[in-house]
PDB file of C-alpha atoms in Angstrom:
ATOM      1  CA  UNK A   1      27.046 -10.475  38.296  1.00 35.00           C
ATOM      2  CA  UNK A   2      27.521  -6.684  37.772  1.00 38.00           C
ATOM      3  CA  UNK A   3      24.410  -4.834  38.330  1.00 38.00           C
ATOM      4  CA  UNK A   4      22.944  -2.689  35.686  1.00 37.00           C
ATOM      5  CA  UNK A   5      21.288   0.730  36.956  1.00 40.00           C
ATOM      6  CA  UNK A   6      17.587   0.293  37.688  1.00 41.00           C
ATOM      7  CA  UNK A   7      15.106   2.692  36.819  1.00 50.00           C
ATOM      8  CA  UNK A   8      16.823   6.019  37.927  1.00 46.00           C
ATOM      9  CA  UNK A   9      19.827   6.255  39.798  1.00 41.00           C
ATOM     10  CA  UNK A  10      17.324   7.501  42.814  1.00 38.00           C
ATOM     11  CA  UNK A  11      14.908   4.870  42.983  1.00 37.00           C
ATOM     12  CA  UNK A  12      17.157   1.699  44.331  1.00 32.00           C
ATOM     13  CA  UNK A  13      18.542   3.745  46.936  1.00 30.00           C
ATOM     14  CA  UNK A  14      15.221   5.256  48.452  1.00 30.00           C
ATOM     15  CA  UNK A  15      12.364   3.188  47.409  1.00 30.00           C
ATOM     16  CA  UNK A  16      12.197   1.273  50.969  1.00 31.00           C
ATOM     17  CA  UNK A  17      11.498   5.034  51.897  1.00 31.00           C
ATOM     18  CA  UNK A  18       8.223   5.513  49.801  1.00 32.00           C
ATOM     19  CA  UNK A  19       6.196   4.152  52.759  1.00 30.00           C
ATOM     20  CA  UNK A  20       7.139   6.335  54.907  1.00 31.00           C
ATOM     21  CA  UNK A  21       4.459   8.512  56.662  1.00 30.00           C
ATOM     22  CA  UNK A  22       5.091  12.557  55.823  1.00 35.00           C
ATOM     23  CA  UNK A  23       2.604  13.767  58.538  1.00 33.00           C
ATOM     24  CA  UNK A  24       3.541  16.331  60.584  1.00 37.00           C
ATOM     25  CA  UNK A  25       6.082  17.268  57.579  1.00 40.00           C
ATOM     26  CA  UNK A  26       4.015  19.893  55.560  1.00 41.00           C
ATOM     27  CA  UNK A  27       4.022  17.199  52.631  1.00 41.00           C
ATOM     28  CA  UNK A  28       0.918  16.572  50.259  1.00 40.00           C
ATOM     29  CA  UNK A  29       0.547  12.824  48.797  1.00 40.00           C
ATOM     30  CA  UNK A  30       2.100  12.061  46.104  1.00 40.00           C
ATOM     31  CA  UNK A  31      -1.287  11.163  44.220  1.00 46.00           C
ATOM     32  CA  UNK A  32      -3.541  13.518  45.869  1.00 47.00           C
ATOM     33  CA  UNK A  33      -3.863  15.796  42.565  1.00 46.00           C
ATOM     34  CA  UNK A  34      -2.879  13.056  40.324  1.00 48.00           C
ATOM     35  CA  UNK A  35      -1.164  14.061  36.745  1.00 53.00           C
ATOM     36  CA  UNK A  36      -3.781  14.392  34.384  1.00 68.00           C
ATOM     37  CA  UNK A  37      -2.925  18.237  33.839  1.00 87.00           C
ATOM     38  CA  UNK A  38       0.527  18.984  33.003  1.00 92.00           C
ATOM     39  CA  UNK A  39       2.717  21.487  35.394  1.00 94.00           C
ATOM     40  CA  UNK A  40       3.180  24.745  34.594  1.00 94.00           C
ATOM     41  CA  UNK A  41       7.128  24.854  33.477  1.00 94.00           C
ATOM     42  CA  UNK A  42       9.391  27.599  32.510  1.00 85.00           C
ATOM     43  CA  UNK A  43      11.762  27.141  29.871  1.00 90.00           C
ATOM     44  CA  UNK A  44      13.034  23.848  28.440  1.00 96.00           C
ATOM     45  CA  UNK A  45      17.026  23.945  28.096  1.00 96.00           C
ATOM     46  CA  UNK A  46      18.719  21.486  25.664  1.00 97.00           C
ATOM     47  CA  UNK A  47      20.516  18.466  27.817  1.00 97.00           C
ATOM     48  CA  UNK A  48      22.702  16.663  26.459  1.00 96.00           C
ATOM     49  CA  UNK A  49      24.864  15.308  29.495  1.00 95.00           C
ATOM     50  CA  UNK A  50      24.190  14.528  32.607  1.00 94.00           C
ATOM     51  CA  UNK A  51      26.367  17.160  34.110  1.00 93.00           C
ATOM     52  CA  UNK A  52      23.780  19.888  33.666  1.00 95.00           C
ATOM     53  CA  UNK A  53      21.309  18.023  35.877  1.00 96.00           C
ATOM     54  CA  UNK A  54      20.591  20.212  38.634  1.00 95.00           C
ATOM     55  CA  UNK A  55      17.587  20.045  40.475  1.00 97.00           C
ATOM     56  CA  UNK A  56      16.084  22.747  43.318  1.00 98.00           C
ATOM     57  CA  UNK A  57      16.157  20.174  45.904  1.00 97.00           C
ATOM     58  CA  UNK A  58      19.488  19.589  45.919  1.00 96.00           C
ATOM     59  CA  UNK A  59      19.669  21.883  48.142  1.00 96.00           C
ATOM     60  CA  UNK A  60      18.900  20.390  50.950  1.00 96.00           C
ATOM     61  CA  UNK A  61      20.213  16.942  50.247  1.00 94.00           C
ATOM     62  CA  UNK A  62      24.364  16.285  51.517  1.00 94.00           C
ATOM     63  CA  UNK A  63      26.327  15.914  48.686  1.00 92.00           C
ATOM     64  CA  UNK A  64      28.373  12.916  48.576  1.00 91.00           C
ATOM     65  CA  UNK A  65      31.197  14.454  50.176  1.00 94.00           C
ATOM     66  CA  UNK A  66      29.649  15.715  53.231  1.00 95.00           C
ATOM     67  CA  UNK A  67      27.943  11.684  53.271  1.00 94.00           C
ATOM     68  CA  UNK A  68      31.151  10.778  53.424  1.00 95.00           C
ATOM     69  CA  UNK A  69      32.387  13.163  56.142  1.00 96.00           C
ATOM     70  CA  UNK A  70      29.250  11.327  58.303  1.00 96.00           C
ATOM     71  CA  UNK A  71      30.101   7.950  57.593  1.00 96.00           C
ATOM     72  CA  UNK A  72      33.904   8.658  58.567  1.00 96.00           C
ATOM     73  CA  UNK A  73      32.474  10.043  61.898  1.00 97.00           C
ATOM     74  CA  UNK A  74      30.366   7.122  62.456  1.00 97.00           C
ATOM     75  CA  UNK A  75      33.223   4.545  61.887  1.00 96.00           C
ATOM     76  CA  UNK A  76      35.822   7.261  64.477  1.00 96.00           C
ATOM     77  CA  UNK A  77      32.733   6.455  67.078  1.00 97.00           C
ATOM     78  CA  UNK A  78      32.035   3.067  66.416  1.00 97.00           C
ATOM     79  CA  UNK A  79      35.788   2.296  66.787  1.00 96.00           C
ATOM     80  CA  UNK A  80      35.794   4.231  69.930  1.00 96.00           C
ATOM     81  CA  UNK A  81      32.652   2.552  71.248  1.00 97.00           C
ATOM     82  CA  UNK A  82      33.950  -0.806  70.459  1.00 96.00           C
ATOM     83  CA  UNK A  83      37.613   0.016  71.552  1.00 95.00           C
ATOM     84  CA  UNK A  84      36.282   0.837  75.251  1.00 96.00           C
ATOM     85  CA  UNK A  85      34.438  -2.164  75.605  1.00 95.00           C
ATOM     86  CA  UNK A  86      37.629  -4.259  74.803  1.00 95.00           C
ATOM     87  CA  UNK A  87      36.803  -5.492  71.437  1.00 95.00           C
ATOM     88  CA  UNK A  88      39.015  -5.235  68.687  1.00 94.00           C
ATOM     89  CA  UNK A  89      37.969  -3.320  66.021  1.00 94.00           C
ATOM     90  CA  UNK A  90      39.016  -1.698  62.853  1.00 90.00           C
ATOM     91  CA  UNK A  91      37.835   1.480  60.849  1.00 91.00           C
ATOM     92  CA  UNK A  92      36.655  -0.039  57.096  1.00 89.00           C
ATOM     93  CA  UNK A  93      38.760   1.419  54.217  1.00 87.00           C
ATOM     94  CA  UNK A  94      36.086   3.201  52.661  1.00 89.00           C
ATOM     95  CA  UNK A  95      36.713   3.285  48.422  1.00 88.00           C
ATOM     96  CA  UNK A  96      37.274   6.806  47.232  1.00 87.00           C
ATOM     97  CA  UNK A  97      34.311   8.512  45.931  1.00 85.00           C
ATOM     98  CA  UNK A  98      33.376   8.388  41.946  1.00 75.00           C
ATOM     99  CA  UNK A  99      34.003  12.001  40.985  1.00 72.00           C
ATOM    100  CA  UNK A 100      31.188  12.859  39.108  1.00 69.00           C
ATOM    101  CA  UNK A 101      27.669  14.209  38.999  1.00 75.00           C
ATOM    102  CA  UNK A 102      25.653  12.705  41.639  1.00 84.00           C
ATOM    103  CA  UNK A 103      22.567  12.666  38.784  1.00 93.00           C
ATOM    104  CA  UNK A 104      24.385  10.387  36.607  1.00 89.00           C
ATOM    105  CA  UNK A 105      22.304   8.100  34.791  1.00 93.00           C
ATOM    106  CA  UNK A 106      19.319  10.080  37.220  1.00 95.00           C
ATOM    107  CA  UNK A 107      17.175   9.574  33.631  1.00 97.00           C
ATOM    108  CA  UNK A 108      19.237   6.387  32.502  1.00 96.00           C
ATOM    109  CA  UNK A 109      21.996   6.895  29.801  1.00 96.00           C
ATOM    110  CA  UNK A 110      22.707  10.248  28.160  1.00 96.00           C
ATOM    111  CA  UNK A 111      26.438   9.764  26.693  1.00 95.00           C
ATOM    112  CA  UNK A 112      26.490   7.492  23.501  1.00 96.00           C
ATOM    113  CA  UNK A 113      29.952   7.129  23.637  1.00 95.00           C
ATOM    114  CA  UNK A 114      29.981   5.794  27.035  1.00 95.00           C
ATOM    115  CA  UNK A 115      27.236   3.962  25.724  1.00 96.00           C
ATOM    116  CA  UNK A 116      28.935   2.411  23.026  1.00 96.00           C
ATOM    117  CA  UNK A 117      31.448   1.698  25.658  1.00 95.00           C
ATOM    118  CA  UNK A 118      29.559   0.158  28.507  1.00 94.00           C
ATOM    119  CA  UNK A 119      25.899  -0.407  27.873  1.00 96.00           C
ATOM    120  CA  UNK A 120      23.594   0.038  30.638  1.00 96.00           C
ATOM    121  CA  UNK A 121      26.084  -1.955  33.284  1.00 92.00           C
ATOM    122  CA  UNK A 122      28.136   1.523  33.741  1.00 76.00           C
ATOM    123  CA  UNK A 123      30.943   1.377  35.075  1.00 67.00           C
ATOM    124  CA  UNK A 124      33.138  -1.366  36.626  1.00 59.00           C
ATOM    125  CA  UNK A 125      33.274  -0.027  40.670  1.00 49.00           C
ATOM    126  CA  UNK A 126      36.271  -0.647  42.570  1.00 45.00           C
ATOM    127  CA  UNK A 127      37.605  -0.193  46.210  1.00 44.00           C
ATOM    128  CA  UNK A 128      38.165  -2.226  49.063  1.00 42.00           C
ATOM    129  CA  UNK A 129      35.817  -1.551  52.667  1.00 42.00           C
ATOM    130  CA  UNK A 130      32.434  -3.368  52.212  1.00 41.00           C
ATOM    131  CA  UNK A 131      31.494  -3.860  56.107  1.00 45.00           C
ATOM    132  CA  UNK A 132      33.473  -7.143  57.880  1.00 43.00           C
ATOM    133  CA  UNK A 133      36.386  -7.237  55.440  1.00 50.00           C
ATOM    134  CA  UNK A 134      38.526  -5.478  57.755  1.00 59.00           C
ATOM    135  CA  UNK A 135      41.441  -7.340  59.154  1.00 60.00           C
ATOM    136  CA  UNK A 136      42.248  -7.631  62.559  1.00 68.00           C
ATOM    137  CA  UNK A 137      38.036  -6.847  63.822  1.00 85.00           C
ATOM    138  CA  UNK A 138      36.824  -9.112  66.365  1.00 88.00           C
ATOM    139  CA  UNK A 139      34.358 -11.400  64.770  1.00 89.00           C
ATOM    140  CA  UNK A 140      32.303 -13.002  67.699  1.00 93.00           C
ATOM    141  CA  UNK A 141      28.874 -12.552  68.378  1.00 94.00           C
ATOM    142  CA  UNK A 142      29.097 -10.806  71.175  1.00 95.00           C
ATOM    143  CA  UNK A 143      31.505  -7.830  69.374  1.00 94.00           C
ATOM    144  CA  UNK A 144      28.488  -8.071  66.209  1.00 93.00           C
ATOM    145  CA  UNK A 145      25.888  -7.522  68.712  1.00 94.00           C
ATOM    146  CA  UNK A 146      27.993  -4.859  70.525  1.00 96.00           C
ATOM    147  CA  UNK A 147      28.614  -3.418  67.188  1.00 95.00           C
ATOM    148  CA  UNK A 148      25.272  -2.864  66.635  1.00 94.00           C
ATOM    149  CA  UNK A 149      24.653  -1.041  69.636  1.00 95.00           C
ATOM    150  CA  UNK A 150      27.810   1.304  69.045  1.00 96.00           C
ATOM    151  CA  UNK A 151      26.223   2.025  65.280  1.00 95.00           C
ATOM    152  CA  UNK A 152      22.942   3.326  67.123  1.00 95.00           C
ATOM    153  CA  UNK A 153      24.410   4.969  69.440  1.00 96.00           C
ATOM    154  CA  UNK A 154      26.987   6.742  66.852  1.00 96.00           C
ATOM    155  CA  UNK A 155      23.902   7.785  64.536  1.00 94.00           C
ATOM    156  CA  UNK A 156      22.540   8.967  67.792  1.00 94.00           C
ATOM    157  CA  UNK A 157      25.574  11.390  68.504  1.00 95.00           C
ATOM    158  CA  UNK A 158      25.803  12.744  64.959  1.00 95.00           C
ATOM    159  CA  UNK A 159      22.302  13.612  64.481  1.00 92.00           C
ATOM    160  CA  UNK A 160      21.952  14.924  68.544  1.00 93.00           C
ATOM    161  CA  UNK A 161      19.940  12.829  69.468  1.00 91.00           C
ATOM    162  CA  UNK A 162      20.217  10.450  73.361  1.00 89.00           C
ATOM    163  CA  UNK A 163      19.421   7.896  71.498  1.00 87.00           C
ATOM    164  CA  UNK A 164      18.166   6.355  68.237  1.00 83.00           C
ATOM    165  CA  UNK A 165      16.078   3.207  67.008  1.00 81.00           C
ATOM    166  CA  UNK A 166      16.811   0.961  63.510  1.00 77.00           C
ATOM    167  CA  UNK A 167      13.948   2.739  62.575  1.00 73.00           C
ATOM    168  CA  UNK A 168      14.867   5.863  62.864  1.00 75.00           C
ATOM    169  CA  UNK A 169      15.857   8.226  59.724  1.00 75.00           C
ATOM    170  CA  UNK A 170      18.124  10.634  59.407  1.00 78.00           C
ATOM    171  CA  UNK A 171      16.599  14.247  58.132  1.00 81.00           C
ATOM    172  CA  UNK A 172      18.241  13.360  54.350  1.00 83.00           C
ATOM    173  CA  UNK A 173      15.267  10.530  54.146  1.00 87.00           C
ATOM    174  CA  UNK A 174      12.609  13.376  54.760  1.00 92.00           C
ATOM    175  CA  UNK A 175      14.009  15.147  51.185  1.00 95.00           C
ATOM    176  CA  UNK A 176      14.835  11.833  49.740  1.00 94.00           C
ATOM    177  CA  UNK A 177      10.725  11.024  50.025  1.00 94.00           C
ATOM    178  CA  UNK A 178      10.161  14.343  48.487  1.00 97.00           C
ATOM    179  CA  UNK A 179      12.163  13.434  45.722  1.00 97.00           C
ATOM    180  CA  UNK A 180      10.409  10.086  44.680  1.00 97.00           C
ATOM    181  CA  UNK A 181       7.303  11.684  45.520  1.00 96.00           C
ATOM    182  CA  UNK A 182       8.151  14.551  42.650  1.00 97.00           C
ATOM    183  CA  UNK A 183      10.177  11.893  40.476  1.00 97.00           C
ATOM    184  CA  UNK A 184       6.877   9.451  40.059  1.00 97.00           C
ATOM    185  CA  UNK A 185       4.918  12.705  39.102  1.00 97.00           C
ATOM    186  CA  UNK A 186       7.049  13.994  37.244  1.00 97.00           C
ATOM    187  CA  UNK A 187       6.869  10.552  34.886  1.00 97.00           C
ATOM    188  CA  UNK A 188       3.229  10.635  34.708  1.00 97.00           C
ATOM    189  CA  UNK A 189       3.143  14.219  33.622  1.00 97.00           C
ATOM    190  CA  UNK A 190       1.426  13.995  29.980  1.00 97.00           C
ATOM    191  CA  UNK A 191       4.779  16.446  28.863  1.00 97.00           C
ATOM    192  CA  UNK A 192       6.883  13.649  29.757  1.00 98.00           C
ATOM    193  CA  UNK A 193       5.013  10.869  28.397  1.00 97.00           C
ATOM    194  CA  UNK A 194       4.342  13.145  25.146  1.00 98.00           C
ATOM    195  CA  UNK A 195       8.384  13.060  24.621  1.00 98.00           C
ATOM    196  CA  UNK A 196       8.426   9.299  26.057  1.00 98.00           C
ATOM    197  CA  UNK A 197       6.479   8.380  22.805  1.00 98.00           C
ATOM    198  CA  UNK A 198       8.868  10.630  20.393  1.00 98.00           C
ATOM    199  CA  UNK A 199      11.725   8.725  22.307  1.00 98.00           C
ATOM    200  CA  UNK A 200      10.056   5.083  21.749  1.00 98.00           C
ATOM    201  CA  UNK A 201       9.181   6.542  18.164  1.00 98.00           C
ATOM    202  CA  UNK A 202      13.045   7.432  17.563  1.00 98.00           C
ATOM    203  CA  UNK A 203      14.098   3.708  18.612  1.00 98.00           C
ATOM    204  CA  UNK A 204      11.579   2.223  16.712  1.00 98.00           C
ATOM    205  CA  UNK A 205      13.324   3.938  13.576  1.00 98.00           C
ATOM    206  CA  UNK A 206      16.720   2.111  14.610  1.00 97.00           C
ATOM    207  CA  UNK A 207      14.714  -1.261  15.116  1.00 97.00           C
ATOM    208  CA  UNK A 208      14.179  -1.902  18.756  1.00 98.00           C
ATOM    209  CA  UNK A 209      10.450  -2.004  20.395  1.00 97.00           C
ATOM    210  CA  UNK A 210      10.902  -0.142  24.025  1.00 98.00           C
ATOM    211  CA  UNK A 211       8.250   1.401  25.294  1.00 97.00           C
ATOM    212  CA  UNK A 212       9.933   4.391  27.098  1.00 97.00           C
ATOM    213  CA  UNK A 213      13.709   4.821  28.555  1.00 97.00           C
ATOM    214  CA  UNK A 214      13.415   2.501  31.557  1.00 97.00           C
ATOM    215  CA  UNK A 215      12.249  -0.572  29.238  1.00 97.00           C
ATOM    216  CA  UNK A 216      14.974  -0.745  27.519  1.00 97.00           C
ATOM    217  CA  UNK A 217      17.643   0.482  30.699  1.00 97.00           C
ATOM    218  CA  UNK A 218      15.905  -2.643  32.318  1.00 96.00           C
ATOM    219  CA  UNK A 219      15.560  -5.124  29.779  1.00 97.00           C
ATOM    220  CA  UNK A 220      16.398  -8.595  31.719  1.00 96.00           C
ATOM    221  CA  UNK A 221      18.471  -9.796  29.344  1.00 96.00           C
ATOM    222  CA  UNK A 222      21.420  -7.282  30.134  1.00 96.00           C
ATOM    223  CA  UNK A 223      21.261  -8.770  33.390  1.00 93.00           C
ATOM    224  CA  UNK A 224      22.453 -12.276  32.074  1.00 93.00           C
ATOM    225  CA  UNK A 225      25.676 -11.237  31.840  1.00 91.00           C
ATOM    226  CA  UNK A 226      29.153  -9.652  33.830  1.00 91.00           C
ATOM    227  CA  UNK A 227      29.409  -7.149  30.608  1.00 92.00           C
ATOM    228  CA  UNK A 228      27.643  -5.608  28.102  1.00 95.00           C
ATOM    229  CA  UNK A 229      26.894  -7.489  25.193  1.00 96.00           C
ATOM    230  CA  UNK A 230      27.112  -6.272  21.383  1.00 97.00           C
ATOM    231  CA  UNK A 231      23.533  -5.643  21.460  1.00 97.00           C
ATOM    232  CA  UNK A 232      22.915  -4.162  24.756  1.00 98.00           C
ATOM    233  CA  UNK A 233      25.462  -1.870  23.623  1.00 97.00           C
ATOM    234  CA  UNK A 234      23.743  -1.028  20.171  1.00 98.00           C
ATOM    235  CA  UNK A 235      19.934  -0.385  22.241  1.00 98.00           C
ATOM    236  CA  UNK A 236      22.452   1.667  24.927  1.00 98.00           C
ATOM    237  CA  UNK A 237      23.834   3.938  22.351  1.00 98.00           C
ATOM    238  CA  UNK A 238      20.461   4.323  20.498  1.00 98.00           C
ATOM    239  CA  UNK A 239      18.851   5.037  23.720  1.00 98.00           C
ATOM    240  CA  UNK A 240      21.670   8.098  24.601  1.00 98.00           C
ATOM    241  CA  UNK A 241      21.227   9.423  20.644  1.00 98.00           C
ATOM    242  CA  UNK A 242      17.371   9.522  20.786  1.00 98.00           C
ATOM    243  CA  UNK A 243      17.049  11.299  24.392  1.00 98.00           C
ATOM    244  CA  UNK A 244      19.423  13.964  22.556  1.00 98.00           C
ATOM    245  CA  UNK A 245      17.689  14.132  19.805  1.00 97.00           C
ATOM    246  CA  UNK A 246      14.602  14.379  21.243  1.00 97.00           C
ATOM    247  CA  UNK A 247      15.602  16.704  24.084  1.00 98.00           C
ATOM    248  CA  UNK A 248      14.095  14.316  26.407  1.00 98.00           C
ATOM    249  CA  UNK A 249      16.335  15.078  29.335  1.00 98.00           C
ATOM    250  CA  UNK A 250      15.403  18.547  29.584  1.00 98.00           C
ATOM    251  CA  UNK A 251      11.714  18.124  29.302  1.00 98.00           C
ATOM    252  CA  UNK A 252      11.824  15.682  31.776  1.00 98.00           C
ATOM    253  CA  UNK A 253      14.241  18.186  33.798  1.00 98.00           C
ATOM    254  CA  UNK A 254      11.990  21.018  33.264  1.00 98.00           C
ATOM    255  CA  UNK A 255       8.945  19.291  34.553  1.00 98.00           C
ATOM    256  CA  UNK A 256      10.368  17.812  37.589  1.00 98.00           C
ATOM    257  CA  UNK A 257      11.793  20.810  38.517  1.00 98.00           C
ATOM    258  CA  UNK A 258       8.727  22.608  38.644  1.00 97.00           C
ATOM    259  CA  UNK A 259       7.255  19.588  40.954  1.00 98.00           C
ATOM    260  CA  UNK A 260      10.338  20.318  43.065  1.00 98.00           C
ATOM    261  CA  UNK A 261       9.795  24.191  43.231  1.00 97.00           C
ATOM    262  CA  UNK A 262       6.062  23.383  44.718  1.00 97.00           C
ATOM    263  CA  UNK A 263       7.351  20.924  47.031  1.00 98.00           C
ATOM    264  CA  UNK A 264       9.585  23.429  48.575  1.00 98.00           C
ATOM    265  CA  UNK A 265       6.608  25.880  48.603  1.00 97.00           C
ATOM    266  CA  UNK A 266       4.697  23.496  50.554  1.00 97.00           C
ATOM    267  CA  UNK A 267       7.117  22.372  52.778  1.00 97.00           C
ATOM    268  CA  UNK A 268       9.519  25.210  53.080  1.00 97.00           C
ATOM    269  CA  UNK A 269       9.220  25.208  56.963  1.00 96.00           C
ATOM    270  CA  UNK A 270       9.690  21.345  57.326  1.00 96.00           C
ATOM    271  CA  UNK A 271      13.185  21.514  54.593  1.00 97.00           C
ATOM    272  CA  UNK A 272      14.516  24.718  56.533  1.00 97.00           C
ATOM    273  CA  UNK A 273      14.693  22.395  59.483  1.00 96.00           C
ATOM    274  CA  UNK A 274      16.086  19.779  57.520  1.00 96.00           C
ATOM    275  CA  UNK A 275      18.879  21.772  56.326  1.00 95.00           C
ATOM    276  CA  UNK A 276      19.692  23.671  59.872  1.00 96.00           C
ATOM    277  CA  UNK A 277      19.814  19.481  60.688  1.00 95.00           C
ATOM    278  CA  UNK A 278      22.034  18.815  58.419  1.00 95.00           C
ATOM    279  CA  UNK A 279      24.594  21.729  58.869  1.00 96.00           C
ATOM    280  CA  UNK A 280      24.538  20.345  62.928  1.00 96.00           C
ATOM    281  CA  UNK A 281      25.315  17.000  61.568  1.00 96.00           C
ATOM    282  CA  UNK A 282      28.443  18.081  59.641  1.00 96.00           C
ATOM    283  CA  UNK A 283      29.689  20.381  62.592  1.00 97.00           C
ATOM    284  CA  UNK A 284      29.121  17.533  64.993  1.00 97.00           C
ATOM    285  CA  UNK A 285      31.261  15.163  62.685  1.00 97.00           C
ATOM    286  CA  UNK A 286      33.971  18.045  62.031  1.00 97.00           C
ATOM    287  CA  UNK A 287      34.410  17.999  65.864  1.00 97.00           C
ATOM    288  CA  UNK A 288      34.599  14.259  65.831  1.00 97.00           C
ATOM    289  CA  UNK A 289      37.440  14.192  63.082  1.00 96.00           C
ATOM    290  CA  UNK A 290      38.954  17.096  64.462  1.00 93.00           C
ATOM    291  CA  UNK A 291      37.845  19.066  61.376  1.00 68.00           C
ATOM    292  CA  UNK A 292      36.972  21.862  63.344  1.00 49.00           C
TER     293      UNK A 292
END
């Protein structure tokens, strides 16, 4: 069944990280001083698409390209790994990357015509490489378990470390914490709420009850099907039209942002090292790909 996007296009991909201690990091909690007061923002822009999302901590997050530079490292060094030990094994044919904004559908659905088009499912990915489809790998359990090993110990290399545990995380997860952290206050903010209700207000006027964006973007039925339906279609494209209307992307923009700006204020010295960790990361793999 193809999966329609959960609650923001962050929260599926990081949400096993909200656990994870900050101390030592700089970092506040993310409920320490609650949302009862609303942040101080600058200037509200008018959004419309999701290609004017920009937020300050992108900064220190890889874009998917350099992701992707890691990930081809770590399959060069697996294969290497596995190669000397006598197992077959294959690099996986990764699927090109979606050009795009990485913050599409970050506050669910903003285009109505790709609304009208697709619903909340998005669209249809393609691409051959999900992990063991590889021809000619050796699939015994002794080249799994030795796979394994070569995985660790290719994180390990890339991040320059002797060694590294399942456990560990890579410096991204650090910022990726930060981000939940700021995206959860960000939706209790009383701004955000305030132009929640003029959003649930403007659907109510086209004759569908949601509550706010996500409560419609997650409505189970959607989920009972490979495609959109007519109707999940219709709440889609009413959805897009009343964020627009309502500006709701850039208040919501504007307010997270200004969560992001203290973040980086509180933890400038902890993301400096995250970034310096980073740029050794991509010069490591550049040496390993002969990039260099």
């Amino acid at each position: 069944m193809a999966a329609v996007p959960r609650r923001s296009t962050i929260a599926p991909a990081f949400l096993a990280l909200a656990a994870l201690a900050l101390a030592g990091c700089g970092s506040s909690s993310a409920d320490d001083r609650g949302a009862s007061e609303p942040v101080a923002t600058g200037s509200v822009s008018k959004i419309t698409s999701a290609k004017e999302l920009a937020f300050p901590l992108d900064a220190y997050e890889l874009t998917p390209q350099q992701s992707r530079q890691l990930d081809l490292a770590q399959d060069r060094l697996v294969t290497q790994c596995m190669s000397k030990q006598g197992f077959a094994w294959a690099e996986p044919q990764r699927p090109a990357l979606v050009e795009g904004n990485r913050h599409n559908r970050r506050y669910g659905i903003l285009d109505e015509a790709e609304a009208r088009r697709t619903g909340y499912h998005g669209p249809q990915q393609t691409g051959t490489g999900a992990k063991g489809r590889e021809t000619g790998r050796d699939s015994s359990d002794a080249a799994q378990k030795a796979a394994g090993t070569c995985v660790l110990e290719a994180k390990a290399k890339l991040n320059g470390k002797k060694t590294m545990d399942k456990a560990d995380t890579t410096p991204d997860a650090f910022v990726e914490q930060l981000i939940i952290q700021d995206a959860e206050r960000a939706e209790q903010d009383p701004q955000v709420q305030k132009a929640f209700a003029k959003w649930s207000a403007c659907m109510d006027d086209r004759g569908f009850d949601y509550a706010d964006p996500w409560d419609s973007n997650n409505d189970p039925q959607w989920g009972e099907s490979e495609t959109a339906t007519d109707r999940e279609r219709q709440v889609a494209a009413a959805d897009a039209s009343c964020k627009i209307e309502n500006n709701l992307a850039g208040v919501w923009l504007a307010v997270e942002t200004a969560y992001q700006q203290r973040t980086i204020e509180e933890n400038a010295e902890a993301l400096a090292g995250v970034k310096k960790a980073n740029e050794d990361a991509l010069r490591r793999a550049a040496d390993v790909l002969g990039d260099s």
